[in-house]
mmCIF file of C-alpha atoms in Angstrom:
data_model
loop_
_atom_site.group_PDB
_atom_site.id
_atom_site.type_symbol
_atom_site.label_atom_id
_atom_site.label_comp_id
_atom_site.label_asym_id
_atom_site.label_seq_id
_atom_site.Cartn_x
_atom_site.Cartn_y
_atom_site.Cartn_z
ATOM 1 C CA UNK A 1 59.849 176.942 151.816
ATOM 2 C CA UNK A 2 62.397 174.794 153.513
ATOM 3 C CA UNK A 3 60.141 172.224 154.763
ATOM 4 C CA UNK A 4 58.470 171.950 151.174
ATOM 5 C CA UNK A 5 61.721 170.973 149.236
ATOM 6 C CA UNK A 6 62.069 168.796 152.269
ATOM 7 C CA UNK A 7 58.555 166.641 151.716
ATOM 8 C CA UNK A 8 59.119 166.968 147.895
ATOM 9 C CA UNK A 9 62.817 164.719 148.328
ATOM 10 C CA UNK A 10 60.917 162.850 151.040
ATOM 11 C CA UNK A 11 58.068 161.393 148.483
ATOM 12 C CA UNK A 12 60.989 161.581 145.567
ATOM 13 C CA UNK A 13 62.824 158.669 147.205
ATOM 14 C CA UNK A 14 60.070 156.752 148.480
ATOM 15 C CA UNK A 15 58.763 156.497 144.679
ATOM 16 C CA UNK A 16 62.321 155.846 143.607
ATOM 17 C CA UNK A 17 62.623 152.657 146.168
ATOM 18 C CA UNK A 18 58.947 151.206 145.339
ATOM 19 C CA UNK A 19 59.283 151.290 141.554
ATOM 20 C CA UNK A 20 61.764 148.196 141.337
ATOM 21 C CA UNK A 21 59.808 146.368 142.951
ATOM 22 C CA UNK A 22 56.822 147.466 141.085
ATOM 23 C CA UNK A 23 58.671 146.423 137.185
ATOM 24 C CA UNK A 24 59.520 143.204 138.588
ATOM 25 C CA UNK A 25 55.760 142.246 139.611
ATOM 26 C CA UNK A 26 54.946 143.142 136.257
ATOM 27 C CA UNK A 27 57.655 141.069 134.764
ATOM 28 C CA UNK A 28 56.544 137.785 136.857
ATOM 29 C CA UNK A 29 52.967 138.639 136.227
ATOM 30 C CA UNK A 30 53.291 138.844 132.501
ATOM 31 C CA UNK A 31 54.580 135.265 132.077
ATOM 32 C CA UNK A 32 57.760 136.966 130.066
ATOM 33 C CA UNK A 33 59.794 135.112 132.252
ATOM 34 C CA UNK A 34 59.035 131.177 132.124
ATOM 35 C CA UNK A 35 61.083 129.726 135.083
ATOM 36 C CA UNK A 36 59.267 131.418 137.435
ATOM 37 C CA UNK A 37 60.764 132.790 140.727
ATOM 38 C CA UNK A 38 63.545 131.548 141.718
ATOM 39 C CA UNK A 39 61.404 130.563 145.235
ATOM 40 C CA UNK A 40 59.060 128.411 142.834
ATOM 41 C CA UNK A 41 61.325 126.629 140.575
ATOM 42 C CA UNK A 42 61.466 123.329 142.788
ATOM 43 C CA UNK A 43 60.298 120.796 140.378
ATOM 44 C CA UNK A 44 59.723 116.459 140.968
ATOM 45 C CA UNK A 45 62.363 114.297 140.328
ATOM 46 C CA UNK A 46 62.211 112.807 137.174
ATOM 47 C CA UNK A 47 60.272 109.473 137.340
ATOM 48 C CA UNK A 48 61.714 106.202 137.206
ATOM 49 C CA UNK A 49 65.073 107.845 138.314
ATOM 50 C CA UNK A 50 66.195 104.695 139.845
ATOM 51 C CA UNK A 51 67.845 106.680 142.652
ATOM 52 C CA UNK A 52 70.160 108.251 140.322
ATOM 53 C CA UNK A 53 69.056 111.715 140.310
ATOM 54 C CA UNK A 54 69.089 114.042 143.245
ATOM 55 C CA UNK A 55 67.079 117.044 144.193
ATOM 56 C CA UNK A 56 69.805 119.882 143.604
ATOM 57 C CA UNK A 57 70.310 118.198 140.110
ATOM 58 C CA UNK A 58 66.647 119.226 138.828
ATOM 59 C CA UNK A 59 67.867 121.503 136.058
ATOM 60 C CA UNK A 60 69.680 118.342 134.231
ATOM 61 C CA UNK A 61 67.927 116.257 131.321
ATOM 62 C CA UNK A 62 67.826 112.700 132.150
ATOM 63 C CA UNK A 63 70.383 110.592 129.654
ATOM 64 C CA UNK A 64 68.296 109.470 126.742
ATOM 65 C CA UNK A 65 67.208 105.778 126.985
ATOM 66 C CA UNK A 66 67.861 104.853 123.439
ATOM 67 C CA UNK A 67 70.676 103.022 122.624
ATOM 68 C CA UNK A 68 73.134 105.038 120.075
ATOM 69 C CA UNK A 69 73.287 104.096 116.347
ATOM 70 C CA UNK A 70 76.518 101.705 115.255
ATOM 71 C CA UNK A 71 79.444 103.397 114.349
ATOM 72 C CA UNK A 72 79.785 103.696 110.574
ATOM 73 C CA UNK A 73 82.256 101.178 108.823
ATOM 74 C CA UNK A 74 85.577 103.114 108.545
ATOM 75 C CA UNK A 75 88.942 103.430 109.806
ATOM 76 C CA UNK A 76 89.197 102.666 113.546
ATOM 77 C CA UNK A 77 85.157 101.486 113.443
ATOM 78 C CA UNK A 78 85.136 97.821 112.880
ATOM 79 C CA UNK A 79 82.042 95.894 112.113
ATOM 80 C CA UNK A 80 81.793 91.809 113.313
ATOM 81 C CA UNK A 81 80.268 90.195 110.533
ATOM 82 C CA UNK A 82 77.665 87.264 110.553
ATOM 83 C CA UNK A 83 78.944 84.138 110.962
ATOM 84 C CA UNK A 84 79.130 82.406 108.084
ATOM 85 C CA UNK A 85 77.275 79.582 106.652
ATOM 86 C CA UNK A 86 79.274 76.729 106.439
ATOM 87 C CA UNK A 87 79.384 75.109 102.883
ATOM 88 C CA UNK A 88 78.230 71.434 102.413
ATOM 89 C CA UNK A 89 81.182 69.032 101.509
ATOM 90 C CA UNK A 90 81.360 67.470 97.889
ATOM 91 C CA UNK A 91 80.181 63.971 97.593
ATOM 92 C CA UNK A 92 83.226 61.822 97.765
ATOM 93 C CA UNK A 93 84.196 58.506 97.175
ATOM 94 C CA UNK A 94 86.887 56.756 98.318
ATOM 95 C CA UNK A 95 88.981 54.148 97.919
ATOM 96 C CA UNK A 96 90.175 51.952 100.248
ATOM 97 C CA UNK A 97 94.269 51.266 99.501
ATOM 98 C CA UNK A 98 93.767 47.510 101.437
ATOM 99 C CA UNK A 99 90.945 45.397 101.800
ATOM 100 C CA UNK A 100 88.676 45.549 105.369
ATOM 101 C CA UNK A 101 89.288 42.809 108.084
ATOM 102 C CA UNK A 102 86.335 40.930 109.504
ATOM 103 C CA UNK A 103 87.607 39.690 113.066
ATOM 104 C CA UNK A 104 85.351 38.002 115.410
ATOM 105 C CA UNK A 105 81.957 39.284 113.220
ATOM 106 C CA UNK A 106 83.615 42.994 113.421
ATOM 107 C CA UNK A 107 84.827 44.580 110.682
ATOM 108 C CA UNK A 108 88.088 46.672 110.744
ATOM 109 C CA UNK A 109 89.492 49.461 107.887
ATOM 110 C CA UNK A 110 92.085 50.768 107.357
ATOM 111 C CA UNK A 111 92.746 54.152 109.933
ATOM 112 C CA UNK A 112 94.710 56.722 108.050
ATOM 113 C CA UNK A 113 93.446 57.405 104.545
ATOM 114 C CA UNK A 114 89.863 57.158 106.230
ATOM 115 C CA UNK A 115 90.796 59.476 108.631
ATOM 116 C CA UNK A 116 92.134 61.824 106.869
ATOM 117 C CA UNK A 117 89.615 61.839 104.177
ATOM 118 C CA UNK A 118 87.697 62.614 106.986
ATOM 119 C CA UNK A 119 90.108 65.810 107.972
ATOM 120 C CA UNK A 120 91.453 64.687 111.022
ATOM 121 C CA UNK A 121 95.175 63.325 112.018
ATOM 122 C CA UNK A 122 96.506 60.639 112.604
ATOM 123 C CA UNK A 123 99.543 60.120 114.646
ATOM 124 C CA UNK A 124 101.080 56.785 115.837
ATOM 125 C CA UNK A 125 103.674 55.672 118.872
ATOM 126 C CA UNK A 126 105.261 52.974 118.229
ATOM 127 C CA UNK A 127 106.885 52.510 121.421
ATOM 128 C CA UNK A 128 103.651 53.507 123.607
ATOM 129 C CA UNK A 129 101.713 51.371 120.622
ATOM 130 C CA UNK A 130 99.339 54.463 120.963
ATOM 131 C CA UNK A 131 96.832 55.811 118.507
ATOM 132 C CA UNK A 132 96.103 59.514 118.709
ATOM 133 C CA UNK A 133 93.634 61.182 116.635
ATOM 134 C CA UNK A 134 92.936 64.766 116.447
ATOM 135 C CA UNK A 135 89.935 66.513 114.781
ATOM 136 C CA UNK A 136 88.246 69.814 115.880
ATOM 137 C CA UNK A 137 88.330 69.758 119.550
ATOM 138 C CA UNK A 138 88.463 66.044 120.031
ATOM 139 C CA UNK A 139 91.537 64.397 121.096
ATOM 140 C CA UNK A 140 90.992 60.708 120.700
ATOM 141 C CA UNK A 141 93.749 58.217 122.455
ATOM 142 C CA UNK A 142 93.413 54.522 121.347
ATOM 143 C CA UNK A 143 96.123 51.599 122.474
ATOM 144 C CA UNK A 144 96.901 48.806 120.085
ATOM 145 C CA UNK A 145 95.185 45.605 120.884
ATOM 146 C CA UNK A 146 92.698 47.127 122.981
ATOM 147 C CA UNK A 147 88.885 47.942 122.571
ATOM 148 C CA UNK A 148 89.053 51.085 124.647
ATOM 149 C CA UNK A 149 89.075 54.771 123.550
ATOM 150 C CA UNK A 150 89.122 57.857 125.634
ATOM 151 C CA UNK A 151 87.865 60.740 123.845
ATOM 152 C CA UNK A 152 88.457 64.168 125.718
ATOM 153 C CA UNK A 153 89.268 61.793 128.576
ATOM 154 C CA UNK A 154 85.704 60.192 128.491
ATOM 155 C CA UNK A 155 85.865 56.153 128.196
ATOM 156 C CA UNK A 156 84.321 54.809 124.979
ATOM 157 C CA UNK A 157 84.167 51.268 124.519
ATOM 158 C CA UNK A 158 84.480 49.739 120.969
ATOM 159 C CA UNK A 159 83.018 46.782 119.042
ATOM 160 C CA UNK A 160 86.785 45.569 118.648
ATOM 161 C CA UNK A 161 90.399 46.835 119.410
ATOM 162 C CA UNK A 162 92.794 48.763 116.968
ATOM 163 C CA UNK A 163 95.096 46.329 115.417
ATOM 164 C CA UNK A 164 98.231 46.729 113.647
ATOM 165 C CA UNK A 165 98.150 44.845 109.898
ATOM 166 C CA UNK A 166 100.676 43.826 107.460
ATOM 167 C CA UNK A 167 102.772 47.307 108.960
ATOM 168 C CA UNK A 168 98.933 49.133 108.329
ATOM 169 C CA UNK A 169 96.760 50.264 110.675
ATOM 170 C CA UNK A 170 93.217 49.257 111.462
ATOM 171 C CA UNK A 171 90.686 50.835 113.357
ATOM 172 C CA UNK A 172 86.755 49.738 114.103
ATOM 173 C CA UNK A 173 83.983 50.966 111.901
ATOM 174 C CA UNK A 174 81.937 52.003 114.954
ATOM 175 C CA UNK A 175 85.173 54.381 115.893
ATOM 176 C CA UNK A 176 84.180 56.707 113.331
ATOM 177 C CA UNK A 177 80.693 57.232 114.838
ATOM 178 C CA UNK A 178 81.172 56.278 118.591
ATOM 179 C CA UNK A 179 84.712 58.290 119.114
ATOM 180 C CA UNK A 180 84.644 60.982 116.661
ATOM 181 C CA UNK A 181 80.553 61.317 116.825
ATOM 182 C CA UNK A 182 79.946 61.053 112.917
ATOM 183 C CA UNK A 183 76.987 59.591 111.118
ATOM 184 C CA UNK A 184 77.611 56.349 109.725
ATOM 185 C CA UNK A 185 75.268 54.649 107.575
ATOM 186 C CA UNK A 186 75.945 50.860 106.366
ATOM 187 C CA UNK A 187 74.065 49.524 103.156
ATOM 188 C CA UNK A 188 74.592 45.644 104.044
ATOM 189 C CA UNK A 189 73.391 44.780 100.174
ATOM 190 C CA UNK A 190 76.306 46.664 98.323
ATOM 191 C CA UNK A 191 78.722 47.177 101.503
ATOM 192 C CA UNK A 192 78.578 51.187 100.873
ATOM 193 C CA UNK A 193 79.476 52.995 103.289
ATOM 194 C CA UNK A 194 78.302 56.737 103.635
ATOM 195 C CA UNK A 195 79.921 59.118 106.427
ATOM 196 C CA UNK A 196 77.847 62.076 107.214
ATOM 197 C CA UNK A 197 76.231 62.335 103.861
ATOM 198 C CA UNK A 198 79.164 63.533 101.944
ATOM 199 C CA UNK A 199 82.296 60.826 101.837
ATOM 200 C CA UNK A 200 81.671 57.232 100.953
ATOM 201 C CA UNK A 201 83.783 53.968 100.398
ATOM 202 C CA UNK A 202 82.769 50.191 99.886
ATOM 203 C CA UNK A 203 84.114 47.695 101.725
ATOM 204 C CA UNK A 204 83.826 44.730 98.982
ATOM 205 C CA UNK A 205 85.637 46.954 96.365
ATOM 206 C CA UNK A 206 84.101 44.388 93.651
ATOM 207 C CA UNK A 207 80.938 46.068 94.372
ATOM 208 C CA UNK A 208 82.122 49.909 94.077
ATOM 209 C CA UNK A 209 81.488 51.186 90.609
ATOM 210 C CA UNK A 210 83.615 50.267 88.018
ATOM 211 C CA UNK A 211 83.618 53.907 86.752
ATOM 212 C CA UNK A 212 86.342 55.191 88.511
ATOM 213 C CA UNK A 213 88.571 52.208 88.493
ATOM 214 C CA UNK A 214 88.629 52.475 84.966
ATOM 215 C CA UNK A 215 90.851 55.693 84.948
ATOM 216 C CA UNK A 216 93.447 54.196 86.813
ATOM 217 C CA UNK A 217 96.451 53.676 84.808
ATOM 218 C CA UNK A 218 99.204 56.318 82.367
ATOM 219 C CA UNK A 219 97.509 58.540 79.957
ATOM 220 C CA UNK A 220 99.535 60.601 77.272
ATOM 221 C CA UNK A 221 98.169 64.720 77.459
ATOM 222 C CA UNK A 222 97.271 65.972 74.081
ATOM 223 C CA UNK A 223 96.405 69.879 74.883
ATOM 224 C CA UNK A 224 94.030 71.161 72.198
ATOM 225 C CA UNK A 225 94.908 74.069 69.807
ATOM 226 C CA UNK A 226 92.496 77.355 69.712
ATOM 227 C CA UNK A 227 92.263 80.920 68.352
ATOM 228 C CA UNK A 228 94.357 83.594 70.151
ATOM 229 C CA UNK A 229 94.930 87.351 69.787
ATOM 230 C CA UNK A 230 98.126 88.337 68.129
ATOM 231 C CA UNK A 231 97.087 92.038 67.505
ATOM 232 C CA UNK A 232 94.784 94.775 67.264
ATOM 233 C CA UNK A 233 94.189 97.640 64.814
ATOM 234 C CA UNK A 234 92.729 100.848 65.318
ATOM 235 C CA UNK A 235 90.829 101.719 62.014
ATOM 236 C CA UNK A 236 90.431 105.597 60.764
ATOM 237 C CA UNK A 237 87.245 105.658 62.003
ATOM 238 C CA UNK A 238 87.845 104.912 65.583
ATOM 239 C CA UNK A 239 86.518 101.027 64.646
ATOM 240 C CA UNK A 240 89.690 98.555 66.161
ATOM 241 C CA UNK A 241 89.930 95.218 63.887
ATOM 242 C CA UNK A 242 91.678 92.189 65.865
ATOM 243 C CA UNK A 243 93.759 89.950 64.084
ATOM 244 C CA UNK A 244 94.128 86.410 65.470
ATOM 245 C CA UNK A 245 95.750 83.215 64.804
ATOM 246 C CA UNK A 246 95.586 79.342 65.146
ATOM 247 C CA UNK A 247 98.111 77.879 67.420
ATOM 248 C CA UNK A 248 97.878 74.755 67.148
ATOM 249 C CA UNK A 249 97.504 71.486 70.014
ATOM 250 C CA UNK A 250 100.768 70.624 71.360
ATOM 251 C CA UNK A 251 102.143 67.311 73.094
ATOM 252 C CA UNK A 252 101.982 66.948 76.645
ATOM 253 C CA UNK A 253 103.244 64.604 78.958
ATOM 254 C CA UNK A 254 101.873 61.924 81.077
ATOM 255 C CA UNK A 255 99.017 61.552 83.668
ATOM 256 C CA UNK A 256 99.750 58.716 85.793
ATOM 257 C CA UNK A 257 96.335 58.244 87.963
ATOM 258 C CA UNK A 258 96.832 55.330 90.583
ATOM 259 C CA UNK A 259 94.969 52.472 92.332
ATOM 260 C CA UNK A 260 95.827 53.754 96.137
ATOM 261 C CA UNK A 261 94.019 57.639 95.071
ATOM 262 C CA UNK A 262 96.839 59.366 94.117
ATOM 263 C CA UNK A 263 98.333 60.497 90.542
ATOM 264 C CA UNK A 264 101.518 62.260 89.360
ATOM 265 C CA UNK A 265 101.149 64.933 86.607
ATOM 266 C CA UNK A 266 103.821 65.478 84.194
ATOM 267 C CA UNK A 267 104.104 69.219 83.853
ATOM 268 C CA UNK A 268 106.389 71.984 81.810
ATOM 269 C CA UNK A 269 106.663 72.983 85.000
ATOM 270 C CA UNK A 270 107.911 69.917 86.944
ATOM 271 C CA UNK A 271 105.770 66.615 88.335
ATOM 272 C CA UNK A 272 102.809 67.273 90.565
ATOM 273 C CA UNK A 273 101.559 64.790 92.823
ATOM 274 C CA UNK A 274 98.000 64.591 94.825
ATOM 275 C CA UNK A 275 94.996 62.930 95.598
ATOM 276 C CA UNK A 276 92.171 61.901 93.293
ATOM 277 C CA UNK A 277 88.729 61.578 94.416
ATOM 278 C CA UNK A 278 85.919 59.402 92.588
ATOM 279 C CA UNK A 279 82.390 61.401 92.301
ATOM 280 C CA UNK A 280 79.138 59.864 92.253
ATOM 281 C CA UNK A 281 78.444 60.855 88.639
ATOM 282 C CA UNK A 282 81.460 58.908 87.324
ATOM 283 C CA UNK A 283 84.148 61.179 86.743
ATOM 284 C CA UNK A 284 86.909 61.389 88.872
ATOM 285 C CA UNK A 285 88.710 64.989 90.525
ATOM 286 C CA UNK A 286 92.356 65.573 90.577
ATOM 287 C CA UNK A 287 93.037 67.798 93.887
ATOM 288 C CA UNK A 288 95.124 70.327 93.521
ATOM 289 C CA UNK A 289 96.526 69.786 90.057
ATOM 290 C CA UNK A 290 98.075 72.343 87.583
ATOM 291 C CA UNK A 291 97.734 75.774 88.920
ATOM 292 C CA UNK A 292 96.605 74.521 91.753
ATOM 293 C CA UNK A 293 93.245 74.055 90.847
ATOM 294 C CA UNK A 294 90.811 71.134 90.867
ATOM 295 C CA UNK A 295 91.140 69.203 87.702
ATOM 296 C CA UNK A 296 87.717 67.212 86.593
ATOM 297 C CA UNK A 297 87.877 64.264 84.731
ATOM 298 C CA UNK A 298 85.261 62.848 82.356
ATOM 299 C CA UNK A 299 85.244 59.613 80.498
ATOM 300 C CA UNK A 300 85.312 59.375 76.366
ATOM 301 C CA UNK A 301 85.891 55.718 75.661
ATOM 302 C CA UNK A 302 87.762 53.360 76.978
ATOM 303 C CA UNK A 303 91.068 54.570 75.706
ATOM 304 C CA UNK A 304 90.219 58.663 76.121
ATOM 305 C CA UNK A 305 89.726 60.754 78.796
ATOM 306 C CA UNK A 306 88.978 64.898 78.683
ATOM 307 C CA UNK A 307 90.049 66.776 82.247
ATOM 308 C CA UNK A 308 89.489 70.653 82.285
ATOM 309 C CA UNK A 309 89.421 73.175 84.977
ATOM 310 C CA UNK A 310 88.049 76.874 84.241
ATOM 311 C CA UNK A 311 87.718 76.960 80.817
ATOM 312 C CA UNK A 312 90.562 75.159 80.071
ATOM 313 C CA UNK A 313 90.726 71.639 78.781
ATOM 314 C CA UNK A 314 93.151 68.907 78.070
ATOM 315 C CA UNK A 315 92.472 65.410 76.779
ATOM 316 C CA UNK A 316 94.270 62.310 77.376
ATOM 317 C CA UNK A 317 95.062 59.105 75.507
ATOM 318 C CA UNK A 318 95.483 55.488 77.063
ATOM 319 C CA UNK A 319 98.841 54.473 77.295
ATOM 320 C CA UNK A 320 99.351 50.965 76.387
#
């Protein structure tokens, strides 16, 4: 009897040690566990690793090649915008406050007020007798008397030297295209001048257009009456009825518009002084006038002009 209960534990442990291993056969057999064994799971490198992934790093995705999406525009995101399209300049004429010089078949303006029309500056020594003009990058050095420039420290040599006349300055025409690299265009017929398509100046004034020298002079301001709101009514039926009256035109003061492209506007507000520009169509524009805006100025005889800026309009009678 003894040696029976002694075969029965015998065979009792033997089936108790084979059935693990039995269940786990199953278990890789039946596919329930994907990975595999852990003795099989060595898999290839991801291709195209460039040498950055290793073999004990097989279980780790790859970084995604695509580049991430822009932050959204918000606080702490900032976008760059495109640059932006530079606006062309308004057709300008000018006029030249002293005649040109012709010396030695060269022909020499006046520096400053073409200069600066053409936004650079002007500065002069008048110990060093030393021109220096500045515009954009370009530092332009020029010495009185003398046909050479040095622009950025290059040498540029002129069709004639900067001279010094009647306490003005005058500089070459070819400095404007050989020192400061604009485009210069000479009609020899009429003497107009045209700087890169947008500013222009004649230098026979006799031949500029007569239209703009015939606003210079003092002009009395008339400014017009109109309708304005003095009220508004809200009817019993929700309907609002607005009451308004005449005021009517009013006296101004005096628009003095002068020869050398300035003017000085007589204001309830005090005297404003600027720059007028002639425009190709005949009117002129007062920079920077009342309010600050640009004030347009139109022609209606001889002895009457009408100047308006945004809607608004005043009109101005010769003084004699």
């Amino acid at each position: 009897m003894k040696r029976k209960w002694a075969s029965f534990c015998v065979i009792f442990f033997l089936l108790i040690g084979l059935a693990p291993q039995a269940y786990a056969a199953d278990i890789w057999s039946d596919g329930d566990f994907e990975l595999g064994p852990p003795s099989t799971q060595q898999q290839p490198l991801p291709t195209n690793n460039n040498g950055l992934w290793s073999e004990n790093l097989w279980q780790e995705t790859p970084p995604p090649t695509v580049s991430p999406p822009a932050p959204a525009p918000g606080p702490g995101n900032t976008t760059t915008p495109p640059p932006a399209v530079p606006s062309p300049k308004l057709l300008t004429m000018l006029t030249l406050p002293a005649p040109p010089v012709t010396e030695n078949g060269k022909t020499l303006i006046p520096a400053r007020e073409v200069l600066e029309a053409l936004g650079a500056e002007l500065q002069w020594d008048s110990i060093k007798q030393v021109i220096t003009v500045r515009k954009g990058t370009a530092t332009i050095h020029l010495i009185l008397n003398n046909n050479i420039a040095m622009t950025n420290g290059n040498m540029v040599k002129l069709e004639a030297p900067a001279r010094m006349i009647q306490e003005r300055l005058y500089i070459p025409l070819d400095f404007i295209s050989q020192a400061l690299g604009s485009k210069v265009q000479v009609d020899s017929a009429t003497t107009k001048v045209t700087v890169d398509d947008w500013l222009i100046f004649y230098l026979d004034p006799t031949k500029a257009p007569a239209a703009a020298n015939s606003f210079i002079g003092s002009w009395s301001i008339w400014i017009p009456g109109g309708y304005a709101t003095t009220g508004t009514t809200t009817n019993g039926d929700g309907s609002k009825t607005i009451t308004r009256q005449y005021i009517p035109g009013a006296e101004g003061y005096t628009l003095s518009i002068q020869a050398n492209g300035t003017y000085s506007w007589q204001t309830t507000e005090g005297t404003i002084t600027g720059a007028w520009q002639a425009l190709p169509d005949g009117r002129i524009v007062l920079l920077k006038g009342k309010y600050e805006f640009d004030w347009y100025v139109s022609k209606i005889n001889e002895n009457e002009i009408k100047f308006y800026s945004y809607g608004m309009e005043e009109y101005g009678k010769r003084v004699k």
